[in-house]
Short mmCIF file of C-alpha atoms and ligand atoms in Angstrom, two decimals:
data_model
loop_
_atom_site.label_atom_id
_atom_site.label_comp_id
_atom_site.label_asym_id
_atom_site.label_seq_id
_atom_site.Cartn_x
_atom_site.Cartn_y
_atom_site.Cartn_z
CA MET A 1 113.08 79.53 -84.72
CA ILE A 2 114.68 76.34 -85.99
CA LYS A 3 116.26 76.86 -89.40
CA ALA A 4 114.75 74.95 -92.32
CA ASN A 5 118.05 73.08 -92.88
CA ASP A 6 118.46 71.95 -89.25
CA PRO A 7 119.49 68.27 -89.12
CA LEU A 8 117.13 67.62 -86.18
CA LEU A 9 113.97 68.41 -88.14
CA SER A 10 111.66 65.63 -89.31
CA SER A 11 108.38 65.55 -91.16
CA TRP A 12 105.02 63.80 -90.73
CA ILE A 13 105.41 62.85 -94.40
CA GLU A 14 107.30 59.58 -94.63
CA VAL A 15 110.80 59.98 -96.02
CA PRO A 16 112.49 56.75 -97.18
CA GLY A 17 116.04 56.28 -95.85
CA ASN A 18 117.78 56.85 -99.17
CA SER A 19 115.56 59.77 -100.21
CA ASP A 20 117.13 62.98 -101.55
CA PHE A 21 114.14 64.94 -100.28
CA PRO A 22 113.96 65.12 -96.47
CA ILE A 23 112.24 68.11 -94.86
CA GLN A 24 115.65 69.86 -94.82
CA ASN A 25 115.62 70.02 -98.67
CA ILE A 26 112.37 71.75 -99.63
CA PRO A 27 113.29 72.26 -103.29
CA PHE A 28 111.15 74.09 -105.82
CA GLY A 29 109.79 72.72 -109.08
CA ILE A 30 106.83 72.83 -111.43
CA ILE A 31 104.40 69.94 -111.50
CA ARG A 32 101.51 69.15 -113.81
CA PRO A 33 98.94 66.94 -112.09
CA LYS A 34 96.72 64.94 -114.47
CA GLY A 35 94.09 67.17 -116.11
CA LYS A 36 95.43 70.33 -114.44
CA ASP A 37 97.69 73.23 -115.31
CA SER A 38 101.38 73.46 -114.41
CA ARG A 39 101.96 74.94 -110.96
CA PRO A 40 104.76 75.44 -108.42
CA ALA A 41 105.47 72.67 -105.98
CA THR A 42 107.90 71.36 -103.43
CA ARG A 43 108.75 67.79 -102.53
CA ILE A 44 109.15 65.83 -99.29
CA GLY A 45 109.93 62.11 -99.55
CA ASN A 46 107.93 60.80 -102.48
CA MET A 47 105.17 63.40 -102.25
CA ALA A 48 104.93 66.42 -104.52
CA ILE A 49 103.23 69.33 -102.73
CA ASP A 50 101.15 71.75 -104.79
CA LEU A 51 101.88 75.28 -103.51
CA SER A 52 98.81 76.70 -105.26
CA ALA A 53 96.56 74.36 -103.27
CA LEU A 54 98.28 75.44 -100.01
CA CYS A 55 97.74 79.06 -101.10
CA ASP A 56 94.05 78.42 -101.90
CA ALA A 57 93.53 77.07 -98.41
CA GLY A 58 95.16 80.16 -96.83
CA TYR A 59 98.28 78.43 -95.52
CA LEU A 60 100.59 80.95 -97.22
CA ASN A 61 98.65 84.08 -96.23
CA ASP A 62 100.85 85.04 -93.30
CA LEU A 63 103.90 85.31 -95.55
CA ASP A 64 102.56 88.82 -96.17
CA LEU A 65 103.26 88.82 -99.90
CA ASP A 66 101.55 91.49 -102.01
CA ASP A 67 101.03 89.14 -104.91
CA LEU A 68 100.19 85.49 -104.37
CA SER A 69 99.94 84.79 -108.11
CA VAL A 70 103.53 83.55 -108.07
CA PHE A 71 102.20 80.29 -106.49
CA TYR A 72 99.98 79.70 -109.54
CA ALA A 73 102.45 80.50 -112.33
CA PRO A 74 103.61 77.83 -114.84
CA VAL A 75 107.25 78.67 -114.19
CA LEU A 76 109.13 79.80 -111.06
CA ASN A 77 110.59 83.04 -112.50
CA ASP A 78 108.10 85.38 -110.82
CA PHE A 79 108.46 83.62 -107.50
CA ILE A 80 112.26 83.80 -107.76
CA SER A 81 112.01 87.53 -108.61
CA LEU A 82 110.68 88.19 -105.11
CA GLY A 83 114.20 87.73 -103.77
CA LYS A 84 116.14 85.72 -101.25
CA PRO A 85 114.26 86.85 -98.10
CA VAL A 86 111.02 85.51 -99.69
CA TRP A 87 112.62 82.21 -100.78
CA GLN A 88 113.83 81.78 -97.22
CA ALA A 89 110.45 82.73 -95.69
CA VAL A 90 108.59 80.26 -97.93
CA ARG A 91 110.98 77.43 -97.11
CA GLN A 92 110.66 78.26 -93.45
CA LYS A 93 106.86 78.29 -93.70
CA LEU A 94 106.75 74.92 -95.52
CA SER A 95 109.24 73.50 -93.01
CA GLY A 96 106.84 74.46 -90.23
CA LEU A 97 103.71 73.12 -91.96
CA PHE A 98 105.29 69.71 -92.56
CA ASN A 99 107.14 69.46 -89.22
CA VAL A 100 106.33 66.30 -87.34
CA ASN A 101 105.14 68.38 -84.36
CA ASN A 102 102.64 70.47 -86.34
CA ASN A 103 99.19 69.02 -86.95
CA ASP A 104 97.48 72.01 -88.62
CA LEU A 105 97.86 70.80 -92.19
CA LYS A 106 98.29 67.15 -91.23
CA ASP A 107 94.73 67.06 -89.89
CA ASP A 108 93.21 69.14 -92.72
CA GLU A 109 92.17 66.25 -94.92
CA GLY A 110 90.33 68.50 -97.41
CA THR A 111 93.47 70.43 -98.27
CA LEU A 112 95.75 67.41 -98.19
CA LYS A 113 93.60 65.73 -100.82
CA LEU A 114 94.13 68.68 -103.14
CA ALA A 115 97.76 69.49 -102.32
CA LEU A 116 99.60 66.20 -102.00
CA TYR A 117 100.41 63.96 -104.93
CA SER A 118 102.59 60.93 -105.20
CA VAL A 119 105.52 61.99 -107.41
CA ASP A 120 104.51 59.16 -109.80
CA GLU A 121 101.18 60.90 -110.39
CA VAL A 122 102.52 64.21 -111.66
CA GLU A 123 104.50 65.27 -114.71
CA MET A 124 107.58 67.31 -113.92
CA MET A 125 107.98 70.42 -116.06
CA LEU A 126 110.93 72.69 -116.83
CA PRO A 127 111.02 74.72 -113.59
CA VAL A 128 112.09 78.08 -115.03
CA GLN A 129 111.94 79.89 -118.32
CA VAL A 130 115.65 80.16 -119.08
CA GLY A 131 116.46 83.47 -120.72
CA ASP A 132 120.22 83.28 -121.17
CA TYR A 133 122.44 80.30 -120.66
CA THR A 134 126.18 80.29 -120.08
CA ASP A 135 128.34 77.17 -119.85
CA PHE A 136 131.61 77.38 -118.01
CA TYR A 137 134.63 75.08 -118.25
CA SER A 138 135.60 75.11 -114.61
CA SER A 139 136.87 71.62 -113.75
CA ILE A 140 140.67 71.55 -113.90
CA GLU A 141 140.66 67.77 -114.31
CA HIS A 142 138.32 67.96 -117.32
CA ALA A 143 140.17 70.85 -118.96
CA THR A 144 143.47 69.04 -118.42
CA ASN A 145 142.15 65.76 -119.88
CA VAL A 146 140.82 67.52 -122.98
CA GLY A 147 144.08 69.42 -123.34
CA ILE A 148 146.13 66.20 -123.18
CA MET A 149 143.90 64.47 -125.72
CA PHE A 150 143.66 67.26 -128.28
CA ARG A 151 146.72 69.41 -127.72
CA ASP A 152 149.96 69.02 -125.85
CA PRO A 153 150.23 66.82 -122.72
CA ALA A 154 153.05 69.08 -121.45
CA ASN A 155 150.89 72.20 -121.80
CA ALA A 156 147.43 70.79 -121.35
CA LEU A 157 145.88 73.91 -119.90
CA LEU A 158 145.80 76.96 -122.12
CA PRO A 159 147.58 80.02 -120.63
CA ASN A 160 144.34 81.79 -119.63
CA TRP A 161 142.70 78.87 -117.85
CA LYS A 162 143.88 79.58 -114.26
CA HIS A 163 143.17 83.31 -114.63
CA ILE A 164 139.68 83.30 -116.18
CA PRO A 165 136.63 81.11 -115.47
CA VAL A 166 136.47 80.22 -119.16
CA GLY A 167 132.93 80.01 -120.57
CA TYR A 168 130.75 80.57 -123.62
CA HIS A 169 127.17 81.66 -124.26
CA GLY A 170 124.98 78.65 -125.00
CA ARG A 171 121.53 78.10 -126.42
CA SER A 172 118.58 78.29 -124.01
CA SER A 173 115.70 77.25 -126.34
CA SER A 174 116.88 73.62 -126.33
CA ILE A 175 117.14 73.24 -122.53
CA VAL A 176 114.63 70.57 -121.52
CA VAL A 177 113.60 68.77 -118.38
CA SER A 178 114.56 65.25 -117.35
CA GLY A 179 112.52 62.55 -119.11
CA THR A 180 112.58 64.25 -122.50
CA ASP A 181 113.77 61.90 -125.23
CA ILE A 182 116.41 63.34 -127.59
CA HIS A 183 117.10 62.19 -131.13
CA ARG A 184 120.66 61.72 -132.23
CA PRO A 185 121.36 64.88 -134.25
CA LYS A 186 122.53 65.02 -137.83
CA GLY A 187 125.11 67.46 -139.03
CA GLN A 188 128.40 68.00 -140.80
CA THR A 189 131.40 65.93 -139.87
CA LYS A 190 134.77 65.42 -141.52
CA ALA A 191 137.07 62.51 -141.01
CA ASP A 192 140.74 63.43 -140.58
CA ASP A 193 141.70 61.68 -143.81
CA ALA A 194 138.72 62.94 -145.86
CA ASP A 195 138.94 65.87 -148.27
CA ALA A 196 135.44 67.15 -147.64
CA PRO A 197 132.77 66.98 -144.96
CA VAL A 198 129.71 64.73 -145.11
CA PHE A 199 126.19 65.15 -143.71
CA GLY A 200 124.62 62.49 -141.54
CA PRO A 201 123.86 61.27 -138.01
CA SER A 202 126.53 62.03 -135.42
CA ARG A 203 128.48 58.91 -134.44
CA LEU A 204 130.12 60.27 -131.28
CA PHE A 205 127.20 61.06 -128.96
CA ASP A 206 128.34 62.08 -125.49
CA PHE A 207 127.10 63.41 -122.17
CA GLU A 208 128.68 66.02 -119.94
CA LEU A 209 128.13 65.61 -116.22
CA GLU A 210 127.47 69.11 -114.94
CA MET A 211 125.61 71.07 -112.32
CA ALA A 212 123.96 74.38 -113.08
CA PHE A 213 122.79 77.32 -111.01
CA ILE A 214 119.79 79.55 -111.64
CA ALA A 215 120.10 83.31 -111.26
CA GLY A 216 117.75 84.83 -108.74
CA LYS A 217 118.34 88.48 -109.47
CA LYS A 218 117.99 90.91 -112.33
CA THR A 219 120.76 93.44 -112.83
CA ALA A 220 120.99 96.55 -114.99
CA LEU A 221 123.38 96.82 -117.89
CA GLY A 222 126.63 98.13 -116.49
CA GLU A 223 126.11 96.64 -113.01
CA ARG A 224 128.53 94.13 -111.55
CA ILE A 225 128.00 91.37 -109.00
CA THR A 226 130.96 90.83 -106.69
CA THR A 227 131.99 87.46 -105.35
CA ALA A 228 130.68 88.61 -101.95
CA GLU A 229 127.25 89.49 -103.41
CA ALA A 230 126.99 86.50 -105.78
CA GLU A 231 125.32 83.99 -103.53
CA ASP A 232 122.41 86.33 -102.81
CA ALA A 233 121.87 86.45 -106.56
CA ILE A 234 121.72 82.66 -106.95
CA PHE A 235 118.38 80.89 -106.38
CA GLY A 236 119.55 77.31 -106.44
CA MET A 237 121.10 74.39 -108.29
CA LEU A 238 120.19 71.60 -110.65
CA LEU A 239 121.81 68.55 -112.22
CA PHE A 240 122.69 69.26 -115.84
CA ASN A 241 123.50 66.93 -118.71
CA ASP A 242 125.10 69.00 -121.45
CA LEU A 243 124.65 66.55 -124.34
CA SER A 244 127.42 66.93 -126.89
CA VAL A 245 128.29 65.30 -130.20
CA ARG A 246 132.04 65.17 -130.53
CA ASP A 247 132.35 64.58 -134.30
CA ILE A 248 130.23 67.59 -135.18
CA GLN A 249 131.95 69.63 -132.44
CA LYS A 250 135.40 68.79 -133.78
CA TRP A 251 134.66 70.09 -137.26
CA GLU A 252 132.63 73.18 -136.32
CA TYR A 253 134.28 74.61 -133.23
CA VAL A 254 137.18 76.42 -134.86
CA PRO A 255 137.57 79.35 -134.34
CA LEU A 256 134.44 80.41 -132.36
CA GLY A 257 133.64 77.40 -130.18
CA PRO A 258 130.81 74.85 -129.98
CA PHE A 259 127.62 75.60 -131.92
CA LEU A 260 125.25 72.90 -133.24
CA SER A 261 127.14 70.14 -131.39
CA LYS A 262 125.49 71.22 -128.12
CA SER A 263 122.17 72.85 -129.03
CA PHE A 264 120.07 69.76 -129.87
CA GLY A 265 119.00 69.16 -126.24
CA SER A 266 120.49 70.00 -122.85
CA VAL A 267 118.77 68.31 -119.93
CA VAL A 268 118.17 69.51 -116.37
CA SER A 269 116.78 67.80 -113.29
CA PRO A 270 113.29 69.05 -112.30
CA TRP A 271 113.79 70.18 -108.67
CA ILE A 272 115.87 73.28 -107.90
CA VAL A 273 117.67 72.89 -104.58
CA THR A 274 118.28 76.22 -102.88
CA LEU A 275 121.68 77.37 -101.66
CA ASP A 276 120.16 77.57 -98.17
CA ALA A 277 119.44 73.85 -98.25
CA LEU A 278 123.02 73.20 -99.43
CA GLU A 279 124.58 75.55 -96.86
CA PRO A 280 125.57 72.86 -94.30
CA PHE A 281 127.46 70.90 -96.97
CA ARG A 282 129.98 73.55 -98.02
CA VAL A 283 133.64 72.61 -98.24
CA LYS A 284 136.87 74.41 -98.97
CA GLY A 285 137.75 74.75 -102.64
CA PRO A 286 141.10 73.88 -104.21
CA ARG A 287 143.99 76.33 -103.78
CA GLN A 288 144.12 78.68 -106.73
CA ASP A 289 147.71 79.16 -107.90
CA PRO A 290 148.69 81.55 -109.41
CA PRO A 291 146.60 83.97 -107.31
CA VAL A 292 143.54 85.29 -109.14
CA LEU A 293 142.86 88.93 -109.92
CA ASP A 294 141.15 90.95 -107.20
CA TYR A 295 137.63 90.76 -108.66
CA LEU A 296 137.81 86.95 -108.52
CA LYS A 297 139.08 86.74 -104.90
CA TYR A 298 136.58 85.37 -102.38
CA THR A 299 136.33 84.43 -98.73
CA GLY A 300 134.70 81.49 -97.07
CA HIS A 301 133.95 77.98 -98.29
CA LYS A 302 132.36 78.17 -101.73
CA ASN A 303 132.57 74.57 -102.90
CA ILE A 304 129.90 72.01 -102.04
CA ASP A 305 130.40 68.31 -101.40
CA ILE A 306 127.89 66.87 -103.88
CA LYS A 307 128.45 63.24 -104.85
CA LEU A 308 127.60 62.71 -108.51
CA GLU A 309 127.15 59.57 -110.56
CA VAL A 310 126.41 58.71 -114.16
CA SER A 311 124.73 55.52 -115.37
CA ILE A 312 124.20 54.14 -118.84
CA GLN A 313 121.15 51.92 -119.23
CA PRO A 314 120.84 50.04 -122.54
CA GLU A 315 117.19 49.48 -123.47
CA GLY A 316 115.64 46.68 -121.43
CA ARG A 317 118.88 46.10 -119.50
CA GLU A 318 120.17 47.11 -116.11
CA GLU A 319 121.92 50.35 -115.27
CA ASN A 320 125.70 50.53 -115.31
CA ILE A 321 127.38 53.20 -113.23
CA VAL A 322 130.19 54.54 -115.39
CA SER A 323 131.33 57.54 -113.35
CA ASN A 324 131.47 58.73 -109.75
CA SER A 325 132.50 62.35 -109.45
CA ASN A 326 131.97 65.25 -107.03
CA TYR A 327 131.04 68.91 -107.41
CA LYS A 328 133.65 69.73 -104.74
CA TYR A 329 136.42 69.28 -107.34
CA MET A 330 135.48 72.50 -109.16
CA TYR A 331 138.46 74.84 -109.55
CA TRP A 332 136.28 77.90 -110.11
CA ASN A 333 133.22 78.34 -107.83
CA MET A 334 129.76 79.81 -108.57
CA ALA A 335 130.59 83.17 -106.94
CA GLN A 336 133.62 83.60 -109.17
CA GLN A 337 131.66 82.49 -112.23
CA LEU A 338 128.93 85.07 -111.61
CA ALA A 339 131.45 87.83 -110.75
CA HIS A 340 133.27 87.07 -114.00
CA GLN A 341 130.07 86.96 -116.05
CA THR A 342 129.12 90.46 -114.87
CA VAL A 343 132.54 92.12 -114.56
CA ASN A 344 132.15 93.75 -118.00
CA GLY A 345 128.73 95.09 -117.08
CA CYS A 346 126.76 92.27 -118.73
CA ASN A 347 123.28 92.30 -117.20
CA ILE A 348 121.62 89.11 -115.94
CA ASN A 349 118.00 88.11 -115.51
CA VAL A 350 116.04 85.93 -113.12
CA GLY A 351 115.99 82.40 -114.49
CA ASP A 352 119.30 82.61 -116.35
CA MET A 353 121.19 79.37 -116.15
CA TYR A 354 124.95 78.82 -115.61
CA GLY A 355 126.48 75.39 -116.27
CA SER A 356 129.56 74.38 -114.34
CA GLY A 357 131.31 72.68 -117.18
CA THR A 358 131.98 68.93 -117.18
CA ILE A 359 132.81 67.80 -113.65
CA SER A 360 135.67 65.34 -113.76
CA GLY A 361 137.49 64.08 -110.70
CA PRO A 362 141.16 63.08 -110.40
CA THR A 363 140.77 59.34 -111.19
CA PRO A 364 139.70 57.69 -114.47
CA ASP A 365 136.47 56.36 -112.86
CA SER A 366 135.48 59.92 -111.95
CA TYR A 367 135.57 61.47 -115.42
CA GLY A 368 132.41 63.31 -116.44
CA SER A 369 132.13 62.47 -120.17
CA MET A 370 132.51 59.42 -122.44
CA LEU A 371 135.22 61.33 -124.27
CA GLU A 372 137.38 61.07 -121.17
CA LEU A 373 136.05 57.74 -119.79
CA SER A 374 136.82 55.94 -123.08
CA TRP A 375 139.78 58.27 -123.73
CA LYS A 376 138.62 59.37 -127.22
CA GLY A 377 137.28 55.88 -127.88
CA THR A 378 140.58 54.10 -127.30
CA LYS A 379 139.41 52.42 -124.05
CA PRO A 380 135.83 51.17 -124.47
CA LEU A 381 133.80 50.63 -121.30
CA LYS A 382 132.40 47.14 -120.78
CA LEU A 383 128.76 47.03 -119.66
CA SER A 384 127.14 44.27 -117.60
CA ASP A 385 125.27 42.86 -120.65
CA GLY A 386 128.65 42.26 -122.36
CA SER A 387 128.34 45.17 -124.77
CA GLU A 388 130.92 47.92 -125.06
CA ARG A 389 130.61 51.68 -125.23
CA LYS A 390 133.02 54.20 -126.63
CA PHE A 391 130.20 56.70 -126.88
CA ILE A 392 126.40 56.56 -126.37
CA LEU A 393 124.36 54.26 -128.64
CA ASP A 394 120.77 54.66 -129.80
CA ASN A 395 118.17 53.69 -127.21
CA ASP A 396 120.62 54.05 -124.32
CA ALA A 397 119.35 56.07 -121.37
CA ILE A 398 121.82 58.32 -119.54
CA ILE A 399 120.98 58.85 -115.89
CA MET A 400 122.74 61.32 -113.58
CA ARG A 401 122.20 61.56 -109.82
CA GLY A 402 123.59 63.81 -107.14
CA HIS A 403 123.32 64.17 -103.41
CA THR A 404 125.20 65.43 -100.38
CA GLU A 405 125.20 63.95 -96.90
CA LYS A 406 126.25 65.08 -93.40
CA ASP A 407 125.10 64.55 -89.81
CA GLY A 408 122.62 61.92 -90.93
CA VAL A 409 120.90 64.27 -93.41
CA ARG A 410 120.97 63.53 -97.11
CA VAL A 411 119.94 66.35 -99.44
CA GLY A 412 119.88 65.66 -103.15
CA PHE A 413 118.63 66.43 -106.59
CA GLY A 414 116.95 63.18 -107.61
CA GLU A 415 117.94 62.36 -111.15
CA VAL A 416 118.21 63.66 -114.67
CA ILE A 417 117.41 61.04 -117.27
CA VAL A 418 117.46 61.22 -121.03
CA LYS A 419 116.94 58.52 -123.61
CA VAL A 420 118.79 58.78 -126.89
CA LEU A 421 116.59 57.94 -129.88
CA PRO A 422 117.83 57.17 -133.43
CA ALA A 423 118.40 60.08 -135.78
CA LYS A 424 115.38 61.11 -137.80
CA1 CA B 501 129.59 71.68 -121.17
#
């Protein structure tokens, strides 16, 4: 059997040359076709494929699943709960159905009419119900930049940083899908030279370029996941824009960390790309020195070469790419993050989300936030319409994209877009 991520595969669905969604990808998402309920889907090229319609027509019967209701659910949690062998079997099945050499579904016009939609025709929904959400801080370049700006350039990293994948528990209720508009939040801020705080719209609206992974396993309280087990407990990955307002953050974060400065909207891309689809694109991670404690040690290549970009698009104007980064720069990998999350016995649930932390690269054009790109507002970015940005202005759209490429196959995430509306 040819594996679903084999570079030689091709589909009878047309895949444009620069598409993130060849037959090797087969991501999972939730679509809402006009006048219908939300339902699970995959995507090839520019077609969204309704899995409930394929199920109705009997194409998923030979998967031998006890309960086919997972293909009709409004979120992917129940499907993900079935476990990695089922995710793999479904991808393999879909890979076969859409293979260029298989005419079974291709010639079944009745089913195609019900199952295939142009991606422009469907609304993309939040793919999972996120129970718990953790955000890590795992890019050494980002942590170093922030340390230089706010603390001591000579001791930019705090003493724990190379020993612990530092993270905090975030807010899941405000995680939304790409395309959701977000109002500039109001809150408390205090200028350095002011005696007291004031209430009003944040002035320092920022993005954080991140990726996130979705847990695919439920554990019991007291159970640990080792670095060797971690990847079987991860369903797949998304692009993640961890919107942050720096002025509110600066005043509130002492001593317990970010609170309202990050819970007004955190935006994910709609298609979850499985680790199986990303398998061919693994690369070696950075050397970890000093050596990490035993429970954080790992073997194999755990980083992934995912090219990331961020654009700012002022209303009615063209996009300006302001950052080119890469997920491969991460100091701490997903396996270590999940091992650390559970080392104290903290239980996890299917659908939990884990953000990577802002992904900055080594050069100033690869930084993953405006805070770093404009260096706290001291180096404004010039956009193509002549305007400048220290931070994000009202009616700007922030667009993040990510893809990986090897042996002529490009697998990607599409985009995550959010428009910033004035405070209300
Ligand atoms: Ca973050």
